[in-house]
Amino acid sequence: MFDLLVLLIPVFPLLAVLANGLYGSRYSHELAGRLAFGSVGLSFLCTLGVLASVLANPEPRVVIAYSWIFGGNLSIDLAFLIDPLTTIMLLVVTGVGFLIHVYSVGYMHGEEGFTRFFTYMNLFMVSMLLLVMGANYVVLFIGWEGVGLCSYLLIGYYYEKISAGKAATKAFVVNRIGDAGFLLAVFLIFSHFGSLDYTTVLSQASSLSTEMATAITICLLIGAFGKSAQIPLYTWLPDAMEGPTPVSALIHAATMVTAGVYMVVRNHVLFDMAPIALTTVGIIGGLTALFAATIGLVQNDIKRVLAYSTVSQLGYMFLACGVGAYTAAIFHLVTHAFFKALLFLSAGAVIHSLSGEQDIRKMGGLHNKIPTTHKVFLVGTLAIAGIPPLAGFWSKDEIMAHAFVHGYYHLYALAAIGAFLTSFYMFRLTYLTFYGQSRVDPPVAKHIHESPSMMMGPLLILAGLAVVGGFLGVPPEHGWFQGFLHNVATPLGSETHEVGMSMLLGLMGVAVAIAIGGWGLAHYMYSIRPQIANEWAEKFPRAYTTFLNKYYVDEAYDRFIVEPFKKLGMLWDWFDQHILDRFVVGIGKGTDISAEAITWTEKHVIYAGLNVVGYGNHLLAWSWRKLQSGMVHHYAAIIVIGLAIMIHLVVLWFAGSSSVGSSMY
């Protein structure tokens, strides 16, 4: 029964992909939506069954679907590893994913590409499930590439918009850079261990030298930084807001961008043997948390503020990994999924009520016009700011406390400053959106309304999770969550640091003071004296412009990387036309047979032969041109037929080999 539940988790959304992708145009949007969120709901129910089994027996178990690749020393199964870490990730992916799918039915109502949208969404779910369930690096990589592909498709959903197409391409290219590093890590792992299964690799990790461990983990980090939008590969994530708001909530807040964090925690045994890589994780995470927070201070697009907030919060997760707090990293991943999905979907409700407006300078005074949306957005803001007792307080405080207790004071300082800025810019966003004088355009103001129940239901559930979700980790370091993950997310050779109650309360008090300080400054600048924000922008124009233009990183990439490679491509095009083409043409002319050197008889013999050959070629071309119909499904059918023939021949070959082998005995 356990194996069946595990296998059904990715199968249900896969069936929805096939149904909506192949036959969605033949039935109503209502049925397509039900198939989409219903399949994810069934996966969530199966995950609850798996959770019950794992609670009873937390030992890792491998479920093999079938033997996939085998030959020589390489043997790869389509297999799933189920342990507490996988179970937590499955709950987040299917649970939050289900709520976002339900919300999407209301948000995308009336869209022309409704069925296409949910086909992509379900395909993303399949890919993400393969990523977190895979028992080896190959299955992980298939899911890793799958979410990258689906991200490209969903970001570019509005393909008629040039900005959406560019954003999708940017995400795809940047992620390919990270994926190249990930592939190198996989090659190094196989070359050393002769296997790509987690159980084999991680159990034999002690055989690695420090140099080899560092090489493998640095390559893994390149992939993680690309997928989880860390410096320097973070630039794709803010532009990804070109996709529909549910896409931002699902892919760029709750699931896909956390894949890098999951991968680091899954391979923490390797990272524990590479101090340089572990230090790199912590420093990059801390810098990213602070860097993205400063950009979020001045952004005016409601979704872009949340996008930079996502980059910053992912930095906290990597910082936690860098100081060995792997459980705290996953804990923050879970709470972040709750409140960030809530914030994105609430922002979508605001945009929906304002007929597509995303500029917070054209909002204000909405708290009494869309009161329910205002309340759930405020809950999300309190949670991400770290106001107790909401979820973000417990997970973020645990990361900061761990960094301080273990002597990483520089990382603690980065995290503390980032936490202050987070509280400030999130309350800035709340005040500018919901309070003060209304700045909504009069034609839009006439149509402000709450979103339908299909959208509000998931918001209320996520708000509840953002309130109570943090109690899974209470008391800090000894809560249920930490105990559940203890055996799969504990650093090698770690020592227990007993923290006195006075120090623990002191650190919690500092965290609360930081969060309230950011809130207080935002309240002063955007509620008591709203004119002061413009005064500061005029007083510090260089800093304001730098933050507003995102430190000009995109411009620097264009100037020093993109444009030089474009010029290199133009140079290669010139080389191809003027060197290679002329070389090939010269060889052809050099081998021409001179007509004057051939006798009249030889000419006729040759021409006669050429005519025969030409006639034969004509008959052959006539008989084969029917295959080149230009219809994709014809080509697909030919491929399937050819594949079936090849499989049949391989089976016959194996059967013949077996009979020969048996006859020898």
XYZ file of C-alpha atoms in Angstrom:
665
model
C 0.000 0.000 0.000
C 2.834 2.379 0.858
C 4.518 1.817 -2.510
C 1.254 2.428 -4.357
C 0.663 5.725 -2.537
C 4.177 6.882 -3.400
C 3.781 6.041 -7.076
C 0.388 7.729 -7.319
C 1.686 11.086 -6.047
C 3.292 12.106 -9.387
C 0.903 10.009 -11.499
C -2.244 12.018 -10.718
C -0.968 15.384 -12.030
C 0.653 13.566 -14.961
C -2.758 12.198 -15.951
C -4.157 15.742 -15.758
C -1.352 16.939 -18.056
C -2.293 14.308 -20.637
C -6.019 14.966 -20.332
C -5.860 18.761 -20.546
C -2.955 18.816 -22.967
C -4.445 16.415 -25.487
C -8.205 16.843 -25.075
C -8.649 20.121 -23.157
C -9.991 21.961 -26.191
C -12.886 19.505 -26.404
C -14.453 20.248 -23.016
C -15.246 23.261 -20.842
C -12.813 25.391 -18.863
C -14.658 24.400 -15.704
C -13.857 20.727 -16.221
C -10.244 21.526 -17.138
C -9.829 23.486 -13.900
C -11.345 20.700 -11.823
C -9.042 18.151 -13.396
C -6.059 20.403 -12.675
C -6.637 21.128 -8.988
C -8.368 17.795 -8.353
C -5.284 15.867 -9.461
C -3.051 17.904 -7.138
C -5.569 17.422 -4.335
C -5.404 13.643 -4.807
C -1.594 13.851 -4.678
C -1.888 15.759 -1.399
C -4.152 13.062 0.045
C -1.625 10.397 -0.962
C 1.088 12.497 0.690
C -0.903 12.507 3.931
C -0.965 8.707 3.752
C 2.801 8.659 3.218
C 3.221 11.046 6.171
C 1.310 8.673 8.443
C 3.588 5.819 7.376
C 6.762 7.865 7.844
C 5.644 8.983 11.314
C 5.287 5.317 12.249
C 8.590 4.346 10.614
C 10.954 7.237 9.795
C 13.649 5.008 8.268
C 14.409 5.889 4.619
C 12.669 3.661 2.068
C 13.257 3.390 -1.679
C 10.351 2.656 -4.017
C 11.455 1.481 -7.471
C 9.048 2.107 -10.350
C 11.211 0.258 -12.900
C 14.808 -0.258 -14.000
C 15.445 2.609 -16.343
C 19.037 2.752 -17.604
C 21.478 -0.136 -17.383
C 24.710 -0.945 -19.127
C 28.262 -1.612 -18.036
C 28.793 -0.218 -14.558
C 25.881 2.197 -14.846
C 22.522 1.217 -13.411
C 19.816 3.812 -12.841
C 16.300 3.122 -11.604
C 13.290 5.363 -11.767
C 13.122 5.242 -7.998
C 11.805 7.412 -5.190
C 13.422 7.961 -1.796
C 10.931 8.539 1.006
C 12.227 9.881 4.313
C 11.225 12.767 6.616
C 12.924 15.380 4.384
C 11.115 14.150 1.274
C 7.840 14.010 3.181
C 8.127 17.632 4.333
C 8.865 18.761 0.770
C 5.942 16.719 -0.569
C 3.573 18.343 1.920
C 4.710 21.811 0.836
C 4.608 21.087 -2.896
C 1.240 19.318 -2.961
C -0.448 21.256 -0.132
C 0.483 24.783 -1.146
C 0.333 23.751 -4.807
C -3.265 22.579 -4.373
C -4.328 25.908 -2.834
C -2.644 27.856 -5.629
C -4.328 25.695 -8.264
C -7.735 26.348 -6.705
C -6.999 30.089 -6.584
C -5.865 29.991 -10.213
C -9.247 28.738 -11.418
C -10.817 31.988 -10.241
C -7.909 34.233 -11.208
C -7.549 32.870 -14.757
C -11.295 32.719 -15.419
C -12.038 33.854 -18.940
C -8.438 33.644 -20.180
C -8.122 32.409 -23.744
C -5.273 30.029 -22.877
C -6.972 28.634 -19.761
C -6.400 24.955 -20.578
C -2.840 25.598 -21.742
C -2.112 27.364 -18.460
C -3.238 24.424 -16.331
C -1.412 21.945 -18.539
C 1.801 23.839 -17.793
C 0.939 24.111 -14.085
C 0.337 20.390 -13.727
C 3.480 19.598 -15.705
C 5.374 21.787 -13.278
C 3.904 19.792 -10.388
C 5.061 16.527 -11.962
C 8.572 17.910 -12.427
C 8.787 19.295 -8.893
C 7.573 16.012 -7.437
C 10.229 14.093 -9.371
C 12.823 16.561 -8.081
C 12.027 16.065 -4.403
C 11.158 12.355 -4.579
C 14.040 11.102 -6.734
C 16.294 8.492 -5.149
C 19.238 9.337 -7.376
C 20.811 12.316 -9.084
C 19.401 11.455 -12.515
C 15.762 11.543 -11.394
C 16.587 14.728 -9.487
C 18.074 16.223 -12.639
C 15.048 15.280 -14.747
C 12.813 17.127 -12.306
C 15.365 19.954 -12.085
C 15.253 20.499 -15.845
C 11.498 19.982 -15.932
C 10.770 22.842 -13.539
C 13.139 25.007 -15.578
C 11.204 24.236 -18.750
C 7.841 24.845 -17.085
C 9.148 28.093 -15.630
C 10.012 29.221 -19.155
C 6.552 28.286 -20.428
C 4.675 29.924 -17.559
C 6.717 33.126 -17.397
C 6.146 33.514 -21.124
C 2.467 32.577 -20.861
C 1.476 35.961 -22.326
C 3.666 35.270 -25.336
C 2.285 38.194 -27.317
C 4.030 40.551 -24.853
C 7.653 41.209 -25.792
C 8.590 41.744 -22.136
C 7.176 38.331 -21.181
C 9.123 36.594 -23.939
C 12.349 38.294 -22.894
C 11.780 37.444 -19.233
C 11.128 33.785 -20.062
C 14.267 33.599 -22.214
C 16.310 35.275 -19.496
C 15.115 32.775 -16.900
C 15.881 29.876 -19.215
C 19.401 31.061 -20.093
C 20.438 31.963 -16.541
C 19.206 28.617 -15.250
C 21.157 26.817 -17.973
C 24.336 28.376 -16.576
C 23.570 26.908 -13.190
C 22.550 23.577 -14.697
C 25.941 23.254 -16.384
C 27.576 23.337 -12.960
C 25.076 20.820 -11.638
C 25.873 18.421 -14.501
C 29.608 18.677 -13.784
C 28.877 17.708 -10.183
C 26.910 14.652 -11.340
C 29.805 13.575 -13.602
C 32.301 13.977 -10.742
C 30.082 11.964 -8.407
C 29.775 9.086 -10.848
C 33.490 9.110 -11.658
C 34.360 8.770 -7.984
C 31.590 6.529 -6.604
C 30.561 4.587 -9.723
C 26.952 5.187 -8.695
C 24.389 7.971 -8.728
C 22.112 6.657 -5.964
C 21.835 8.822 -2.862
C 22.168 5.879 -0.497
C 25.444 4.728 -2.069
C 26.988 8.168 -2.517
C 26.104 9.606 0.873
C 27.031 6.445 2.780
C 30.490 6.434 1.127
C 31.059 10.180 1.340
C 33.830 9.708 3.915
C 36.035 8.273 1.143
C 36.189 11.684 -0.537
C 39.239 13.854 -0.211
C 38.650 17.452 0.843
C 39.641 18.646 -2.626
C 37.191 16.331 -4.411
C 34.410 17.145 -1.950
C 35.026 20.837 -2.545
C 34.963 20.411 -6.327
C 31.673 18.465 -6.225
C 29.936 20.809 -3.807
C 31.042 23.995 -5.579
C 29.584 22.613 -8.814
C 26.382 21.738 -6.957
C 26.290 25.271 -5.591
C 26.429 26.767 -9.075
C 23.246 24.860 -9.884
C 21.649 25.822 -6.571
C 22.470 29.520 -7.006
C 20.870 29.511 -10.454
C 17.688 27.732 -9.433
C 17.294 29.566 -6.110
C 18.244 33.015 -7.447
C 21.345 33.806 -5.403
C 24.142 36.211 -6.271
C 25.251 36.329 -9.084
C 22.488 34.319 -10.800
C 19.485 36.035 -9.223
C 18.573 38.466 -12.024
C 16.010 36.199 -13.674
C 13.637 36.014 -10.704
C 12.371 39.637 -10.535
C 11.746 39.650 -14.294
C 9.785 36.412 -13.904
C 6.928 38.498 -12.497
C 5.824 38.919 -16.142
C 3.922 35.661 -15.737
C 0.429 35.459 -14.182
C 0.353 36.027 -10.408
C -0.430 32.364 -9.529
C 2.769 31.440 -11.391
C 4.711 33.796 -9.128
C 3.145 32.193 -6.074
C 3.728 28.591 -7.141
C 7.049 28.633 -8.951
C 8.810 31.691 -7.590
C 7.736 31.650 -3.959
C 6.632 28.243 -2.711
C 8.390 25.520 -4.692
C 10.797 25.901 -7.610
C 13.127 28.479 -6.094
C 13.493 26.338 -2.988
C 14.878 23.462 -5.064
C 18.447 24.683 -4.549
C 17.972 24.770 -0.766
C 16.521 21.258 -0.801
C 19.429 19.993 -2.906
C 22.013 21.433 -0.498
C 20.259 19.911 2.519
C 19.880 16.556 0.764
C 23.639 16.551 0.098
C 24.684 18.070 3.414
C 26.957 15.089 4.078
C 29.083 16.174 1.108
C 29.005 19.842 2.149
C 30.092 18.975 5.686
C 33.312 17.600 4.189
C 34.001 20.792 2.213
C 34.483 23.749 4.600
C 35.236 26.130 1.728
C 31.951 25.321 0.012
C 30.028 25.585 3.275
C 31.543 28.995 3.984
C 30.665 30.076 0.456
C 27.042 29.036 1.021
C 26.788 31.119 4.175
C 28.464 34.235 2.796
C 26.534 34.246 -0.489
C 23.299 33.665 1.416
C 23.955 36.535 3.825
C 25.003 38.937 1.083
C 21.998 38.015 -1.048
C 19.625 38.535 1.891
C 20.958 42.055 2.450
C 21.508 42.943 -1.221
C 17.973 42.059 -2.333
C 16.460 43.767 0.716
C 18.059 47.100 -0.216
C 16.601 46.874 -3.728
C 13.154 46.094 -2.307
C 13.197 49.356 -0.332
C 12.277 51.555 -3.305
C 10.484 49.331 -5.844
C 7.012 50.499 -6.901
C 5.599 47.375 -8.554
C 3.737 45.327 -5.942
C 4.927 42.026 -7.403
C 8.533 43.157 -7.805
C 8.738 44.100 -4.135
C 7.645 40.559 -3.309
C 10.065 39.159 -5.875
C 13.079 40.813 -4.239
C 11.688 39.727 -0.910
C 11.787 36.143 -2.192
C 15.426 36.508 -3.243
C 16.236 37.899 0.213
C 14.412 35.142 2.108
C 16.138 32.481 0.031
C 19.372 34.110 1.161
C 18.384 33.372 4.769
C 17.897 29.707 3.892
C 21.357 29.482 2.324
C 22.849 31.351 5.274
C 21.316 28.722 7.541
C 22.889 25.944 5.467
C 26.238 27.744 5.642
C 26.232 27.695 9.447
C 25.115 24.063 9.600
C 21.501 24.830 10.552
C 20.001 22.575 7.898
C 16.806 21.930 9.853
C 16.322 25.672 10.354
C 16.769 26.168 6.604
C 13.975 23.692 5.825
C 11.833 25.163 8.602
C 12.138 28.612 7.039
C 11.465 27.059 3.620
C 8.133 25.747 4.952
C 7.032 28.928 6.725
C 8.152 31.001 3.747
C 5.966 28.881 1.483
C 2.973 29.764 3.671
C 3.399 33.509 3.993
C 4.971 34.207 0.601
C 2.281 32.275 -1.280
C -0.231 34.230 0.824
C 1.403 37.552 -0.080
C 1.614 36.815 -3.799
C -1.963 35.585 -4.000
C -3.154 38.552 -1.939
C -1.273 40.845 -4.310
C -3.038 39.062 -7.148
C -6.366 39.790 -5.460
C -5.400 43.477 -5.233
C -4.396 43.528 -8.897
C -7.617 41.720 -9.802
C -9.718 44.299 -7.916
C -7.878 47.194 -9.591
C -8.341 45.864 -13.133
C -4.694 44.861 -13.554
C -2.952 47.808 -11.857
C 0.380 46.856 -10.189
C 1.923 50.250 -9.371
C 1.578 50.938 -5.626
C 1.791 54.674 -6.348
C -1.682 54.291 -7.885
C -3.185 52.492 -4.900
C -3.875 53.541 -1.301
C -6.972 53.616 0.883
C -7.997 50.067 -0.008
C -8.298 48.697 3.540
C -12.038 49.454 3.771
C -12.828 48.659 0.118
C -11.364 45.147 0.052
C -11.212 44.425 3.818
C -10.690 40.669 3.625
C -7.798 41.014 1.183
C -6.336 43.707 3.446
C -6.497 41.450 6.507
C -4.840 38.440 4.896
C -2.148 40.629 3.314
C -1.449 42.154 6.731
C -1.076 38.665 8.204
C 1.490 37.830 5.524
C 3.350 41.075 6.210
C 3.469 40.414 9.960
C 4.729 36.890 9.295
C 7.547 37.817 6.928
C 8.570 40.771 9.115
C 9.145 38.418 12.040
C 6.451 39.697 14.394
C 5.648 37.057 17.046
C 3.927 34.689 17.268
C 3.522 34.325 13.495
C 5.430 31.715 11.503
C 8.216 33.893 10.117
C 9.323 34.929 13.600
C 10.113 31.385 14.740
C 11.961 30.240 11.625
C 13.945 33.434 11.003
C 14.811 33.773 14.692
C 16.137 30.208 14.738
C 18.480 30.956 11.826
C 19.788 34.133 13.421
C 20.183 32.494 16.829
C 22.080 29.569 15.349
C 24.471 31.923 13.563
C 25.122 33.895 16.768
C 25.515 30.902 19.103
C 27.997 29.185 16.770
C 30.149 32.287 16.400
C 29.184 33.446 12.920
C 28.820 37.029 14.063
C 29.384 38.554 10.616
C 26.569 36.474 9.180
C 24.376 37.318 12.152
C 24.966 41.026 11.444
C 24.002 40.586 7.773
C 20.867 38.690 8.786
C 19.919 41.290 11.412
C 20.254 44.240 9.023
C 18.347 42.311 6.363
C 15.574 41.542 8.866
C 15.223 45.248 9.711
C 15.018 46.191 6.037
C 12.534 43.376 5.375
C 10.196 44.654 8.061
C 10.543 48.197 6.723
C 9.873 47.550 3.032
C 7.035 45.101 3.678
C 5.191 47.571 5.899
C 5.985 50.283 3.347
C 4.245 48.116 0.781
C 1.277 47.582 3.113
C 0.864 51.277 3.953
C 1.141 52.435 0.343
C -1.313 49.784 -0.838
C -4.018 49.825 1.832
C -3.722 53.040 3.874
C -3.577 56.791 3.381
C -5.362 58.727 0.679
C -6.613 56.844 -2.339
C -4.468 57.373 -5.419
C -6.503 55.002 -7.583
C -7.509 56.297 -11.003
C -11.202 57.355 -10.842
C -12.382 54.991 -13.630
C -10.724 52.084 -11.812
C -11.995 53.150 -8.372
C -15.591 52.631 -9.486
C -15.018 48.900 -9.968
C -12.986 47.956 -6.870
C -14.372 44.721 -5.433
C -13.377 41.679 -3.411
C -12.257 38.616 -5.308
C -14.605 35.627 -5.692
C -14.715 32.871 -3.078
C -12.653 30.590 -5.328
C -9.766 32.988 -4.750
C -10.483 34.032 -1.159
C -10.766 30.490 0.246
C -7.091 29.593 -0.351
C -6.056 32.998 1.039
C -7.826 32.346 4.331
C -6.247 28.894 4.668
C -2.763 30.240 3.917
C -3.318 33.055 6.419
C -4.143 30.462 9.062
C -0.983 28.503 8.225
C 1.081 31.700 8.393
C -0.252 32.248 11.914
C 0.130 28.759 13.400
C 2.759 27.140 11.144
C 5.675 28.388 13.232
C 4.542 26.435 16.280
C 5.772 23.258 14.571
C 9.252 24.403 15.615
C 8.455 25.437 19.191
C 10.378 25.271 21.458
C 13.355 26.358 19.294
C 15.866 23.583 18.534
C 13.655 21.015 20.304
C 10.287 21.280 18.574
C 8.450 18.583 16.627
C 9.845 19.804 13.328
C 13.469 19.577 14.469
C 12.909 16.105 15.912
C 11.223 14.878 12.746
C 14.182 15.947 10.556
C 16.922 15.136 13.055
C 18.226 12.005 11.342
C 18.344 13.452 7.809
C 19.426 17.070 8.400
C 22.044 16.932 11.138
C 25.632 18.025 10.349
C 28.331 15.351 10.625
C 30.213 15.531 13.887
C 27.949 18.276 15.182
C 28.074 19.127 18.833
C 25.071 20.048 20.880
C 25.210 23.650 22.034
C 23.037 24.067 25.078
C 21.847 27.643 25.053
C 20.886 29.194 28.340
C 17.370 30.509 28.714
C 18.639 34.024 29.306
C 20.619 34.030 26.039
C 17.702 32.496 24.144
C 15.274 35.099 25.452
C 17.819 37.838 24.775
C 18.225 36.799 21.131
C 14.466 36.543 20.720
C 14.103 40.009 22.217
C 16.640 41.441 19.776
C 14.813 39.806 16.858
C 11.495 41.272 17.986
C 13.083 44.722 18.468
C 14.514 44.588 14.941
C 11.135 43.684 13.428
C 9.240 46.331 15.409
C 11.929 48.909 14.581
C 11.445 48.378 10.858
C 7.673 48.568 11.307
C 7.957 51.759 13.323
C 10.140 53.488 10.731
C 7.752 52.525 7.940
C 4.803 53.786 9.989
C 6.531 57.116 10.569
C 7.540 57.592 6.920
C 4.357 56.411 5.226
C 1.646 57.169 7.752
C 2.653 59.972 10.121
C 4.881 62.004 7.762
C 4.359 60.592 4.244
C 6.210 63.488 2.646
C 9.489 62.467 4.271
C 10.006 59.598 1.789
C 10.260 62.030 -1.118
C 12.480 64.320 0.940
C 14.928 61.494 1.615
C 14.898 60.457 -2.043
C 15.822 64.029 -3.000
C 18.406 64.277 -0.234
C 20.144 61.023 -1.228
C 19.523 60.857 -4.994
C 22.516 58.652 -5.801
C 21.571 55.924 -3.311
C 17.893 56.109 -4.283
C 18.678 55.849 -8.005
C 21.098 52.986 -7.418
C 18.534 50.977 -5.448
C 15.763 51.795 -7.914
C 17.917 50.600 -10.829
C 18.954 47.441 -8.973
C 22.614 48.446 -8.719
C 22.730 48.424 -12.541
C 23.585 44.733 -12.477
C 21.485 43.953 -15.558
C 23.156 46.786 -17.433
C 26.594 45.509 -16.410
C 25.722 41.984 -17.581
C 24.537 43.353 -20.917
C 27.677 45.421 -21.422
C 30.333 42.959 -20.285
C 28.773 39.572 -21.073
C 25.797 39.713 -23.433
C 27.098 42.242 -25.969
C 30.628 40.746 -26.231
C 29.108 37.336 -26.941
C 26.838 38.879 -29.555
C 29.886 40.393 -31.255
C 31.638 37.035 -31.042
C 28.637 35.487 -32.769
C 28.804 38.096 -35.532
C 32.506 37.354 -35.961
C 31.765 33.653 -36.296
C 29.051 34.426 -38.865
C 31.599 36.399 -40.922
C 34.104 33.544 -40.606
C 31.452 31.049 -41.721
C 30.482 33.048 -44.809
C 33.866 34.305 -45.972
C 36.216 31.487 -44.937
C 34.354 28.191 -44.529
C 31.880 28.715 -47.381
C 34.612 29.802 -49.807
C 36.762 26.860 -48.749
C 33.954 24.388 -49.477
C 33.121 26.049 -52.818
C 36.813 26.015 -53.761
C 37.072 22.278 -53.128
C 33.985 21.703 -55.268
C 35.384 23.735 -58.161
C 38.756 22.046 -57.855
C 37.215 18.626 -58.376
C 35.167 19.597 -61.457
C 35.952 17.476 -64.461
C 36.934 19.638 -67.395
C 34.561 19.103 -70.305
C 37.386 19.610 -72.834
C 39.365 16.702 -71.332
C 36.619 14.176 -71.931
C 36.071 12.643 -75.359
C 32.753 12.654 -77.151
C 32.223 8.976 -76.351
C 33.126 9.377 -72.719
C 30.684 12.246 -72.465
C 27.842 10.183 -73.806
C 28.656 7.242 -71.541
C 28.828 9.485 -68.512
C 25.657 11.349 -69.463
C 23.831 8.099 -70.042
C 24.920 6.832 -66.645
C 23.930 10.082 -65.001
C 20.512 9.918 -66.666
C 19.965 6.396 -65.322
C 21.061 7.460 -61.852
C 18.984 10.611 -62.065
C 15.901 8.641 -63.092
C 16.439 6.259 -60.202
C 16.850 9.169 -57.812
C 13.661 10.686 -59.168
C 11.727 7.473 -58.488
C 13.264 7.216 -55.000
C 12.432 10.838 -54.196
C 8.882 10.402 -55.479
C 8.356 7.337 -53.307
C 9.765 8.951 -50.148
C 8.389 12.488 -50.414
C 5.055 11.332 -48.997
C 6.832 10.901 -45.664
C 7.697 14.611 -45.621
C 4.133 15.811 -45.146
C 4.944 18.711 -42.838
C 2.463 17.359 -40.263
C 3.979 16.950 -36.808
C 1.732 14.062 -35.803
C 2.855 12.123 -38.904
C 6.464 12.495 -37.816
C 5.544 11.494 -34.254
C 3.856 8.358 -35.553
C 6.954 7.453 -37.591
C 9.142 7.927 -34.521
C 6.869 5.708 -32.414
C 6.815 2.998 -35.095
C 10.591 3.140 -35.433
C 11.016 2.973 -31.654
C 8.695 -0.029 -31.460
C 10.730 -1.804 -34.156
C 13.981 -1.055 -32.323
C 12.585 -2.340 -29.016
C 11.334 -5.473 -30.779
C 14.781 -6.096 -32.287
C 16.475 -5.544 -28.923
C 14.100 -7.994 -27.227
C 14.769 -10.576 -29.951
C 18.517 -10.033 -29.536
C 18.312 -10.559 -25.776
C 16.131 -13.615 -26.276
C 18.676 -15.033 -28.726
C 21.526 -14.305 -26.338
C 19.671 -16.010 -23.505
C 18.989 -19.113 -25.606
C 22.624 -19.297 -26.672
C 23.732 -18.906 -23.070
C 21.375 -21.637 -21.878
C 22.473 -24.025 -24.635
C 26.073 -23.709 -23.458
C 25.069 -25.404 -20.251
